[in-house]
PDB file of N, CA, C and O in Angstrom:
ATOM      1  N   MET J   1    -167.587 227.238  -5.285  1.00 59.00           N
ATOM      2  CA  MET J   1    -167.801 226.337  -5.906  1.00 59.00           C
ATOM      3  C   MET J   1    -168.138 226.744  -6.903  1.00 59.00           C
ATOM      4  O   MET J   1    -169.361 227.500  -6.857  1.00 59.00           O
ATOM      5  N   PRO J   2    -168.203 226.287  -8.092  1.00 65.00           N
ATOM      6  CA  PRO J   2    -168.473 226.356  -9.439  1.00 65.00           C
ATOM      7  C   PRO J   2    -170.216 226.129  -9.807  1.00 65.00           C
ATOM      8  O   PRO J   2    -170.478 225.141  -9.261  1.00 65.00           O
ATOM      9  N   PRO J   3    -171.109 226.722  -9.798  1.00 64.00           N
ATOM     10  CA  PRO J   3    -172.368 226.399 -10.519  1.00 64.00           C
ATOM     11  C   PRO J   3    -172.774 224.685 -11.294  1.00 64.00           C
ATOM     12  O   PRO J   3    -171.608 224.753 -12.137  1.00 64.00           O
ATOM     13  N   PRO J   4    -173.598 224.219 -10.587  1.00 64.00           N
ATOM     14  CA  PRO J   4    -173.254 222.608 -11.590  1.00 64.00           C
ATOM     15  C   PRO J   4    -173.645 222.785 -13.277  1.00 64.00           C
ATOM     16  O   PRO J   4    -174.199 223.713 -13.628  1.00 64.00           O
ATOM     17  N   PRO J   5    -173.306 222.015 -13.973  1.00 69.00           N
ATOM     18  CA  PRO J   5    -173.238 222.153 -15.320  1.00 69.00           C
ATOM     19  C   PRO J   5    -174.929 221.962 -15.689  1.00 69.00           C
ATOM     20  O   PRO J   5    -175.743 220.865 -14.693  1.00 69.00           O
ATOM     21  N   PRO J   6    -175.719 222.437 -16.582  1.00 69.00           N
ATOM     22  CA  PRO J   6    -177.220 222.469 -16.893  1.00 69.00           C
ATOM     23  C   PRO J   6    -177.169 221.077 -17.424  1.00 69.00           C
ATOM     24  O   PRO J   6    -176.561 220.413 -17.904  1.00 69.00           O
ATOM     25  N   LEU J   7    -178.708 220.807 -16.822  1.00 70.00           N
ATOM     26  CA  LEU J   7    -179.659 219.245 -17.398  1.00 70.00           C
ATOM     27  C   LEU J   7    -179.788 219.602 -18.913  1.00 70.00           C
ATOM     28  O   LEU J   7    -180.126 220.790 -18.679  1.00 70.00           O
ATOM     29  N   PRO J   8    -180.013 218.757 -19.623  1.00 70.00           N
ATOM     30  CA  PRO J   8    -180.371 219.134 -20.893  1.00 70.00           C
ATOM     31  C   PRO J   8    -182.100 219.404 -20.670  1.00 70.00           C
ATOM     32  O   PRO J   8    -182.574 218.058 -19.954  1.00 70.00           O
ATOM     33  N   SER J   9    -182.374 220.109 -21.043  1.00 69.00           N
ATOM     34  CA  SER J   9    -184.192 220.112 -21.366  1.00 69.00           C
ATOM     35  C   SER J   9    -184.697 219.507 -22.599  1.00 69.00           C
ATOM     36  O   SER J   9    -185.997 220.072 -22.837  1.00 69.00           O
ATOM     37  N   GLN J  10    -184.124 219.461 -23.386  1.00 77.00           N
ATOM     38  CA  GLN J  10    -184.739 219.041 -24.521  1.00 77.00           C
ATOM     39  C   GLN J  10    -183.718 217.652 -25.463  1.00 77.00           C
ATOM     40  O   GLN J  10    -182.656 217.239 -24.996  1.00 77.00           O
ATOM     41  N   VAL J  11    -184.569 216.891 -26.001  1.00 80.00           N
ATOM     42  CA  VAL J  11    -183.651 216.086 -26.612  1.00 80.00           C
ATOM     43  C   VAL J  11    -184.449 216.083 -28.227  1.00 80.00           C
ATOM     44  O   VAL J  11    -185.865 216.235 -28.709  1.00 80.00           O
ATOM     45  N   ASP J  12    -183.879 215.652 -29.258  1.00 85.00           N
ATOM     46  CA  ASP J  12    -184.287 215.512 -30.300  1.00 85.00           C
ATOM     47  C   ASP J  12    -184.924 214.018 -30.853  1.00 85.00           C
ATOM     48  O   ASP J  12    -184.046 213.256 -30.455  1.00 85.00           O
ATOM     49  N   VAL J  13    -186.021 214.245 -31.461  1.00 86.00           N
ATOM     50  CA  VAL J  13    -186.260 212.973 -32.174  1.00 86.00           C
ATOM     51  C   VAL J  13    -186.549 212.993 -33.430  1.00 86.00           C
ATOM     52  O   VAL J  13    -186.715 213.811 -34.233  1.00 86.00           O
ATOM     53  N   ASP J  14    -185.895 211.778 -33.973  1.00 90.00           N
ATOM     54  CA  ASP J  14    -186.559 211.342 -35.268  1.00 90.00           C
ATOM     55  C   ASP J  14    -187.742 211.744 -35.907  1.00 90.00           C
ATOM     56  O   ASP J  14    -188.967 211.402 -35.452  1.00 90.00           O
ATOM     57  N   PRO J  15    -188.029 212.472 -36.814  1.00 91.00           N
ATOM     58  CA  PRO J  15    -188.897 212.434 -37.055  1.00 91.00           C
ATOM     59  C   PRO J  15    -189.814 211.180 -37.660  1.00 91.00           C
ATOM     60  O   PRO J  15    -191.628 211.339 -37.876  1.00 91.00           O
ATOM     61  N   ASP J  16    -189.226 210.341 -38.170  1.00 94.00           N
ATOM     62  CA  ASP J  16    -189.775 209.012 -38.532  1.00 94.00           C
ATOM     63  C   ASP J  16    -189.802 207.837 -37.593  1.00 94.00           C
ATOM     64  O   ASP J  16    -190.431 206.828 -38.085  1.00 94.00           O
ATOM     65  N   ILE J  17    -189.930 208.036 -36.206  1.00 92.00           N
ATOM     66  CA  ILE J  17    -189.536 207.308 -35.406  1.00 92.00           C
ATOM     67  C   ILE J  17    -191.225 207.076 -34.982  1.00 92.00           C
ATOM     68  O   ILE J  17    -192.473 207.574 -34.929  1.00 92.00           O
ATOM     69  N   GLN J  18    -191.006 206.238 -34.708  1.00 94.00           N
ATOM     70  CA  GLN J  18    -192.898 204.829 -34.236  1.00 94.00           C
ATOM     71  C   GLN J  18    -192.707 205.596 -33.013  1.00 94.00           C
ATOM     72  O   GLN J  18    -192.324 204.952 -31.792  1.00 94.00           O
ATOM     73  N   ALA J  19    -194.179 205.127 -32.142  1.00 92.00           N
ATOM     74  CA  ALA J  19    -194.247 205.540 -30.826  1.00 92.00           C
ATOM     75  C   ALA J  19    -193.630 204.539 -30.162  1.00 92.00           C
ATOM     76  O   ALA J  19    -193.204 204.861 -28.763  1.00 92.00           O
ATOM     77  N   PRO J  20    -194.066 203.290 -30.386  1.00 93.00           N
ATOM     78  CA  PRO J  20    -193.414 202.354 -28.986  1.00 93.00           C
ATOM     79  C   PRO J  20    -191.603 202.848 -29.303  1.00 93.00           C
ATOM     80  O   PRO J  20    -190.920 202.605 -28.093  1.00 93.00           O
ATOM     81  N   GLU J  21    -191.117 202.773 -30.030  1.00 94.00           N
ATOM     82  CA  GLU J  21    -189.743 202.908 -29.742  1.00 94.00           C
ATOM     83  C   GLU J  21    -189.585 204.580 -29.299  1.00 94.00           C
ATOM     84  O   GLU J  21    -188.349 204.811 -29.003  1.00 94.00           O
ATOM     85  N   LEU J  22    -190.667 205.751 -29.847  1.00 93.00           N
ATOM     86  CA  LEU J  22    -190.103 206.994 -29.041  1.00 93.00           C
ATOM     87  C   LEU J  22    -190.047 206.758 -27.760  1.00 93.00           C
ATOM     88  O   LEU J  22    -189.115 206.946 -26.813  1.00 93.00           O
ATOM     89  N   LEU J  23    -191.085 205.659 -27.376  1.00 93.00           N
ATOM     90  CA  LEU J  23    -191.610 205.283 -25.809  1.00 93.00           C
ATOM     91  C   LEU J  23    -190.190 204.928 -25.228  1.00 93.00           C
ATOM     92  O   LEU J  23    -189.901 205.155 -23.818  1.00 93.00           O
ATOM     93  N   GLN J  24    -189.866 204.020 -25.641  1.00 94.00           N
ATOM     94  CA  GLN J  24    -188.435 203.429 -25.272  1.00 94.00           C
ATOM     95  C   GLN J  24    -187.237 204.171 -25.310  1.00 94.00           C
ATOM     96  O   GLN J  24    -186.404 204.643 -23.891  1.00 94.00           O
ATOM     97  N   ASP J  25    -187.175 205.035 -26.347  1.00 92.00           N
ATOM     98  CA  ASP J  25    -186.006 205.872 -26.000  1.00 92.00           C
ATOM     99  C   ASP J  25    -186.013 207.074 -24.990  1.00 92.00           C
ATOM    100  O   ASP J  25    -185.067 207.162 -24.147  1.00 92.00           O
ATOM    101  N   LEU J  26    -187.325 207.954 -25.142  1.00 90.00           N
ATOM    102  CA  LEU J  26    -187.276 208.614 -24.190  1.00 90.00           C
ATOM    103  C   LEU J  26    -187.349 208.211 -22.637  1.00 90.00           C
ATOM    104  O   LEU J  26    -187.055 208.781 -21.375  1.00 90.00           O
ATOM    105  N   PHE J  27    -188.161 206.720 -22.673  1.00 93.00           N
ATOM    106  CA  PHE J  27    -187.654 206.063 -21.273  1.00 93.00           C
ATOM    107  C   PHE J  27    -186.225 206.356 -20.504  1.00 93.00           C
ATOM    108  O   PHE J  27    -186.179 206.163 -19.470  1.00 93.00           O
ATOM    109  N   ALA J  28    -185.191 205.629 -21.853  1.00 92.00           N
ATOM    110  CA  ALA J  28    -183.857 205.580 -21.542  1.00 92.00           C
ATOM    111  C   ALA J  28    -183.489 206.695 -21.234  1.00 92.00           C
ATOM    112  O   ALA J  28    -182.989 206.711 -20.109  1.00 92.00           O
ATOM    113  N   LYS J  29    -183.078 207.807 -21.784  1.00 89.00           N
ATOM    114  CA  LYS J  29    -183.120 208.797 -21.658  1.00 89.00           C
ATOM    115  C   LYS J  29    -183.590 209.613 -20.242  1.00 89.00           C
ATOM    116  O   LYS J  29    -182.850 210.356 -19.518  1.00 89.00           O
ATOM    117  N   GLY J  30    -184.682 209.829 -20.002  1.00 89.00           N
ATOM    118  CA  GLY J  30    -185.309 209.944 -18.409  1.00 89.00           C
ATOM    119  C   GLY J  30    -184.807 209.560 -17.542  1.00 89.00           C
ATOM    120  O   GLY J  30    -184.331 210.269 -16.762  1.00 89.00           O
ATOM    121  N   ALA J  31    -184.636 208.166 -17.780  1.00 92.00           N
ATOM    122  CA  ALA J  31    -184.082 207.293 -16.410  1.00 92.00           C
ATOM    123  C   ALA J  31    -182.532 207.473 -16.467  1.00 92.00           C
ATOM    124  O   ALA J  31    -181.910 208.195 -15.204  1.00 92.00           O
ATOM    125  N   THR J  32    -181.548 207.950 -17.160  1.00 90.00           N
ATOM    126  CA  THR J  32    -180.541 208.427 -17.255  1.00 90.00           C
ATOM    127  C   THR J  32    -180.427 209.587 -16.414  1.00 90.00           C
ATOM    128  O   THR J  32    -179.265 209.818 -15.669  1.00 90.00           O
ATOM    129  N   LEU J  33    -181.213 210.584 -17.366  1.00 86.00           N
ATOM    130  CA  LEU J  33    -181.270 211.754 -16.458  1.00 86.00           C
ATOM    131  C   LEU J  33    -181.667 212.061 -15.308  1.00 86.00           C
ATOM    132  O   LEU J  33    -180.981 212.578 -14.609  1.00 86.00           O
ATOM    133  N   LEU J  34    -182.122 211.064 -14.508  1.00 89.00           N
ATOM    134  CA  LEU J  34    -182.969 210.757 -13.618  1.00 89.00           C
ATOM    135  C   LEU J  34    -181.731 210.666 -12.639  1.00 89.00           C
ATOM    136  O   LEU J  34    -181.231 211.280 -11.313  1.00 89.00           O
ATOM    137  N   LEU J  35    -180.574 209.677 -12.867  1.00 91.00           N
ATOM    138  CA  LEU J  35    -179.605 209.046 -12.228  1.00 91.00           C
ATOM    139  C   LEU J  35    -178.367 209.807 -11.988  1.00 91.00           C
ATOM    140  O   LEU J  35    -178.203 210.051 -11.056  1.00 91.00           O
ATOM    141  N   GLU J  36    -178.303 211.162 -13.102  1.00 86.00           N
ATOM    142  CA  GLU J  36    -177.697 212.041 -12.817  1.00 86.00           C
ATOM    143  C   GLU J  36    -177.913 213.117 -12.169  1.00 86.00           C
ATOM    144  O   GLU J  36    -177.444 213.796 -11.115  1.00 86.00           O
ATOM    145  N   ALA J  37    -179.218 213.238 -11.750  1.00 87.00           N
ATOM    146  CA  ALA J  37    -179.904 214.933 -11.365  1.00 87.00           C
ATOM    147  C   ALA J  37    -180.361 214.519  -9.511  1.00 87.00           C
ATOM    148  O   ALA J  37    -179.825 215.264  -8.957  1.00 87.00           O
ATOM    149  N   LEU J  38    -180.751 212.970  -9.530  1.00 91.00           N
ATOM    150  CA  LEU J  38    -180.823 212.790  -7.909  1.00 91.00           C
ATOM    151  C   LEU J  38    -179.919 213.248  -6.826  1.00 91.00           C
ATOM    152  O   LEU J  38    -179.942 213.450  -6.087  1.00 91.00           O
ATOM    153  N   PRO J  39    -178.525 212.823  -7.467  1.00 91.00           N
ATOM    154  CA  PRO J  39    -177.960 212.915  -6.012  1.00 91.00           C
ATOM    155  C   PRO J  39    -177.629 214.494  -6.102  1.00 91.00           C
ATOM    156  O   PRO J  39    -176.823 214.744  -5.018  1.00 91.00           O
ATOM    157  N   ARG J  40    -177.548 215.492  -7.371  1.00 88.00           N
ATOM    158  CA  ARG J  40    -176.937 216.882  -7.109  1.00 88.00           C
ATOM    159  C   ARG J  40    -178.580 217.611  -6.488  1.00 88.00           C
ATOM    160  O   ARG J  40    -178.010 218.233  -5.660  1.00 88.00           O
ATOM    161  N   VAL J  41    -179.510 216.760  -6.683  1.00 89.00           N
ATOM    162  CA  VAL J  41    -180.823 217.575  -6.026  1.00 89.00           C
ATOM    163  C   VAL J  41    -180.398 217.245  -3.993  1.00 89.00           C
ATOM    164  O   VAL J  41    -181.030 217.939  -3.223  1.00 89.00           O
ATOM    165  N   LEU J  42    -180.378 215.814  -4.251  1.00 92.00           N
ATOM    166  CA  LEU J  42    -179.596 215.386  -2.585  1.00 92.00           C
ATOM    167  C   LEU J  42    -178.828 216.286  -2.043  1.00 92.00           C
ATOM    168  O   LEU J  42    -179.033 216.549  -0.979  1.00 92.00           O
ATOM    169  N   GLU J  43    -177.911 216.777  -2.625  1.00 91.00           N
ATOM    170  CA  GLU J  43    -176.988 217.276  -2.130  1.00 91.00           C
ATOM    171  C   GLU J  43    -177.586 218.971  -1.710  1.00 91.00           C
ATOM    172  O   GLU J  43    -176.750 220.006  -1.382  1.00 91.00           O
ATOM    173  N   GLY J  44    -178.421 219.301  -2.766  1.00 90.00           N
ATOM    174  CA  GLY J  44    -179.263 220.920  -2.080  1.00 90.00           C
ATOM    175  C   GLY J  44    -178.988 221.344  -3.383  1.00 90.00           C
ATOM    176  O   GLY J  44    -179.072 222.720  -3.116  1.00 90.00           O
ATOM    177  N   GLN J  45    -178.327 221.042  -4.593  1.00 86.00           N
ATOM    178  CA  GLN J  45    -178.556 221.708  -5.715  1.00 86.00           C
ATOM    179  C   GLN J  45    -179.684 221.884  -6.720  1.00 86.00           C
ATOM    180  O   GLN J  45    -179.438 222.246  -7.627  1.00 86.00           O
ATOM    181  N   GLY J  46    -180.771 221.408  -5.776  1.00 83.00           N
ATOM    182  CA  GLY J  46    -181.832 221.628  -6.665  1.00 83.00           C
ATOM    183  C   GLY J  46    -182.306 222.750  -7.021  1.00 83.00           C
ATOM    184  O   GLY J  46    -182.488 222.940  -8.766  1.00 83.00           O
ATOM    185  N   PRO J  47    -182.359 224.175  -6.300  1.00 84.00           N
ATOM    186  CA  PRO J  47    -182.767 225.145  -6.642  1.00 84.00           C
ATOM    187  C   PRO J  47    -181.871 225.777  -8.280  1.00 84.00           C
ATOM    188  O   PRO J  47    -182.421 226.343  -8.745  1.00 84.00           O
ATOM    189  N   GLN J  48    -180.673 225.335  -7.809  1.00 81.00           N
ATOM    190  CA  GLN J  48    -179.612 225.486  -9.297  1.00 81.00           C
ATOM    191  C   GLN J  48    -179.650 225.194 -10.680  1.00 81.00           C
ATOM    192  O   GLN J  48    -179.808 225.288 -11.371  1.00 81.00           O
ATOM    193  N   LEU J  49    -180.471 223.835 -10.447  1.00 78.00           N
ATOM    194  CA  LEU J  49    -180.803 222.909 -11.639  1.00 78.00           C
ATOM    195  C   LEU J  49    -181.886 223.355 -11.755  1.00 78.00           C
ATOM    196  O   LEU J  49    -182.445 223.457 -13.218  1.00 78.00           O
ATOM    197  N   SER J  50    -182.736 224.235 -11.403  1.00 79.00           N
ATOM    198  CA  SER J  50    -184.390 224.761 -11.913  1.00 79.00           C
ATOM    199  C   SER J  50    -184.184 225.357 -12.973  1.00 79.00           C
ATOM    200  O   SER J  50    -182.860 226.402 -12.873  1.00 79.00           O
ATOM    201  N   SER J  51    -185.059 225.751 -13.540  1.00 78.00           N
ATOM    202  CA  SER J  51    -185.270 227.263 -14.662  1.00 78.00           C
ATOM    203  C   SER J  51    -187.049 227.144 -14.435  1.00 78.00           C
ATOM    204  O   SER J  51    -187.770 226.361 -14.400  1.00 78.00           O
ATOM    205  N   PRO J  52    -187.535 228.300 -15.041  1.00 82.00           N
ATOM    206  CA  PRO J  52    -188.396 228.704 -14.400  1.00 82.00           C
ATOM    207  C   PRO J  52    -189.288 228.282 -15.655  1.00 82.00           C
ATOM    208  O   PRO J  52    -188.687 228.465 -16.855  1.00 82.00           O
ATOM    209  N   GLN J  53    -190.382 227.860 -15.576  1.00 81.00           N
ATOM    210  CA  GLN J  53    -191.114 227.622 -17.092  1.00 81.00           C
ATOM    211  C   GLN J  53    -191.868 229.216 -17.524  1.00 81.00           C
ATOM    212  O   GLN J  53    -191.995 229.832 -17.261  1.00 81.00           O
ATOM    213  N   ASP J  54    -191.446 228.608 -18.531  1.00 86.00           N
ATOM    214  CA  ASP J  54    -191.824 230.489 -20.045  1.00 86.00           C
ATOM    215  C   ASP J  54    -193.249 230.383 -19.851  1.00 86.00           C
ATOM    216  O   ASP J  54    -194.290 229.421 -20.764  1.00 86.00           O
ATOM    217  N   GLU J  55    -194.152 231.294 -19.643  1.00 89.00           N
ATOM    218  CA  GLU J  55    -195.262 230.977 -19.725  1.00 89.00           C
ATOM    219  C   GLU J  55    -196.177 231.089 -20.943  1.00 89.00           C
ATOM    220  O   GLU J  55    -197.291 230.943 -21.282  1.00 89.00           O
ATOM    221  N   GLN J  56    -195.335 231.723 -21.704  1.00 90.00           N
ATOM    222  CA  GLN J  56    -195.525 231.984 -23.609  1.00 90.00           C
ATOM    223  C   GLN J  56    -195.669 231.113 -23.855  1.00 90.00           C
ATOM    224  O   GLN J  56    -196.332 230.806 -25.017  1.00 90.00           O
ATOM    225  N   GLN J  57    -194.787 229.943 -23.661  1.00 86.00           N
ATOM    226  CA  GLN J  57    -194.546 228.638 -24.502  1.00 86.00           C
ATOM    227  C   GLN J  57    -195.908 227.446 -23.563  1.00 86.00           C
ATOM    228  O   GLN J  57    -195.604 226.272 -24.400  1.00 86.00           O
ATOM    229  N   ALA J  58    -196.437 227.777 -22.791  1.00 85.00           N
ATOM    230  CA  ALA J  58    -196.857 226.701 -21.532  1.00 85.00           C
ATOM    231  C   ALA J  58    -198.116 226.611 -22.492  1.00 85.00           C
ATOM    232  O   ALA J  58    -198.812 227.008 -23.057  1.00 85.00           O
ATOM    233  N   THR J  59    -198.504 225.257 -22.451  1.00 85.00           N
ATOM    234  CA  THR J  59    -200.255 225.034 -22.475  1.00 85.00           C
ATOM    235  C   THR J  59    -200.968 224.690 -21.914  1.00 85.00           C
ATOM    236  O   THR J  59    -200.457 223.837 -21.220  1.00 85.00           O
ATOM    237  N   HIS J  60    -202.259 224.577 -21.842  1.00 80.00           N
ATOM    238  CA  HIS J  60    -203.134 223.854 -20.671  1.00 80.00           C
ATOM    239  C   HIS J  60    -203.535 222.413 -21.635  1.00 80.00           C
ATOM    240  O   HIS J  60    -203.762 222.552 -22.486  1.00 80.00           O
ATOM    241  N   ALA J  61    -203.604 221.712 -20.919  1.00 79.00           N
ATOM    242  CA  ALA J  61    -204.752 220.576 -20.951  1.00 79.00           C
ATOM    243  C   ALA J  61    -205.525 220.341 -20.049  1.00 79.00           C
ATOM    244  O   ALA J  61    -205.836 220.132 -18.516  1.00 79.00           O
ATOM    245  N   ALA J  62    -206.465 220.245 -20.903  1.00 78.00           N
ATOM    246  CA  ALA J  62    -208.140 220.348 -19.997  1.00 78.00           C
ATOM    247  C   ALA J  62    -207.702 218.858 -19.502  1.00 78.00           C
ATOM    248  O   ALA J  62    -207.371 217.786 -19.920  1.00 78.00           O
ATOM    249  N   LYS J  63    -208.459 218.579 -17.906  1.00 77.00           N
ATOM    250  CA  LYS J  63    -208.345 217.278 -17.369  1.00 77.00           C
ATOM    251  C   LYS J  63    -209.689 216.519 -17.841  1.00 77.00           C
ATOM    252  O   LYS J  63    -210.897 217.040 -18.150  1.00 77.00           O
ATOM    253  N   GLU J  64    -209.723 215.450 -18.823  1.00 76.00           N
ATOM    254  CA  GLU J  64    -210.516 214.359 -18.642  1.00 76.00           C
ATOM    255  C   GLU J  64    -210.646 213.290 -17.441  1.00 76.00           C
ATOM    256  O   GLU J  64    -209.525 212.261 -17.818  1.00 76.00           O
ATOM    257  N   LEU J  65    -212.063 212.585 -17.812  1.00 72.00           N
ATOM    258  CA  LEU J  65    -212.114 211.618 -17.161  1.00 72.00           C
ATOM    259  C   LEU J  65    -212.175 210.885 -17.172  1.00 72.00           C
ATOM    260  O   LEU J  65    -213.205 211.024 -19.095  1.00 72.00           O
ATOM    261  N   HIS J  66    -212.087 209.681 -17.343  1.00 71.00           N
ATOM    262  CA  HIS J  66    -212.240 208.187 -17.870  1.00 71.00           C
ATOM    263  C   HIS J  66    -213.973 207.940 -17.784  1.00 71.00           C
ATOM    264  O   HIS J  66    -214.316 208.142 -16.563  1.00 71.00           O
ATOM    265  N   LYS J  67    -214.370 207.116 -18.661  1.00 71.00           N
ATOM    266  CA  LYS J  67    -215.990 206.922 -18.671  1.00 71.00           C
ATOM    267  C   LYS J  67    -216.329 206.378 -17.763  1.00 71.00           C
ATOM    268  O   LYS J  67    -217.745 205.912 -17.241  1.00 71.00           O
ATOM    269  N   SER J  68    -215.055 205.286 -17.160  1.00 72.00           N
ATOM    270  CA  SER J  68    -215.759 205.147 -15.497  1.00 72.00           C
ATOM    271  C   SER J  68    -215.448 205.671 -14.687  1.00 72.00           C
ATOM    272  O   SER J  68    -215.879 205.407 -13.251  1.00 72.00           O
ATOM    273  N   MET J  69    -215.021 206.721 -14.890  1.00 70.00           N
ATOM    274  CA  MET J  69    -215.323 207.471 -13.564  1.00 70.00           C
ATOM    275  C   MET J  69    -216.054 208.749 -13.295  1.00 70.00           C
ATOM    276  O   MET J  69    -216.522 209.043 -14.860  1.00 70.00           O
ATOM    277  N   THR J  70    -216.527 208.786 -12.343  1.00 67.00           N
ATOM    278  CA  THR J  70    -217.658 210.658 -12.226  1.00 67.00           C
ATOM    279  C   THR J  70    -216.556 210.794 -11.133  1.00 67.00           C
ATOM    280  O   THR J  70    -215.552 211.001 -10.730  1.00 67.00           O
ATOM    281  N   PRO J  71    -216.932 212.665 -11.548  1.00 64.00           N
ATOM    282  CA  PRO J  71    -216.624 213.891 -10.372  1.00 64.00           C
ATOM    283  C   PRO J  71    -217.203 213.361  -9.376  1.00 64.00           C
ATOM    284  O   PRO J  71    -218.227 213.216  -8.516  1.00 64.00           O
ATOM    285  N   LEU J  72    -216.596 213.746  -8.057  1.00 65.00           N
ATOM    286  CA  LEU J  72    -216.781 213.402  -7.551  1.00 65.00           C
ATOM    287  C   LEU J  72    -218.046 214.909  -6.653  1.00 65.00           C
ATOM    288  O   LEU J  72    -218.044 216.037  -6.790  1.00 65.00           O
ATOM    289  N   ALA J  73    -218.590 214.497  -6.005  1.00 57.00           N
ATOM    290  CA  ALA J  73    -220.153 215.090  -5.758  1.00 57.00           C
ATOM    291  C   ALA J  73    -219.871 215.682  -4.522  1.00 57.00           C
ATOM    292  O   ALA J  73    -219.021 215.824  -3.456  1.00 57.00           O
ATOM    293  N   LYS J  74    -220.043 217.202  -4.428  1.00 58.00           N
ATOM    294  CA  LYS J  74    -219.697 218.251  -3.367  1.00 58.00           C
ATOM    295  C   LYS J  74    -220.573 217.569  -2.598  1.00 58.00           C
ATOM    296  O   LYS J  74    -221.746 217.774  -2.514  1.00 58.00           O
ATOM    297  N   GLU J  75    -220.046 217.619  -1.169  1.00 57.00           N
ATOM    298  CA  GLU J  75    -221.377 217.151   0.108  1.00 57.00           C
ATOM    299  C   GLU J  75    -221.773 218.935   0.913  1.00 57.00           C
ATOM    300  O   GLU J  75    -220.743 219.631   0.377  1.00 57.00           O
ATOM    301  N   VAL J  76    -223.010 218.674   0.863  1.00 53.00           N
ATOM    302  CA  VAL J  76    -223.679 220.142   1.150  1.00 53.00           C
ATOM    303  C   VAL J  76    -223.910 220.109   2.674  1.00 53.00           C
ATOM    304  O   VAL J  76    -223.664 219.229   3.444  1.00 53.00           O
TER     305      VAL J  76
END
């Protein structure tokens, strides 16, 4: 059986698009991609569909708590 075709990992974004339209566009594309990928994952093709993260391109996002939240205290 030949390997499954790769799933898209990038989308083109119009530089003039506004956030609400971008949200709708990405939501629709993500839903379509999910519907394409789930049957393949459930058939056991998940490892063939995945690719390792390029650590050189990865960024760190600091975790921030909303002002209404407080960190959990450690029990002694």
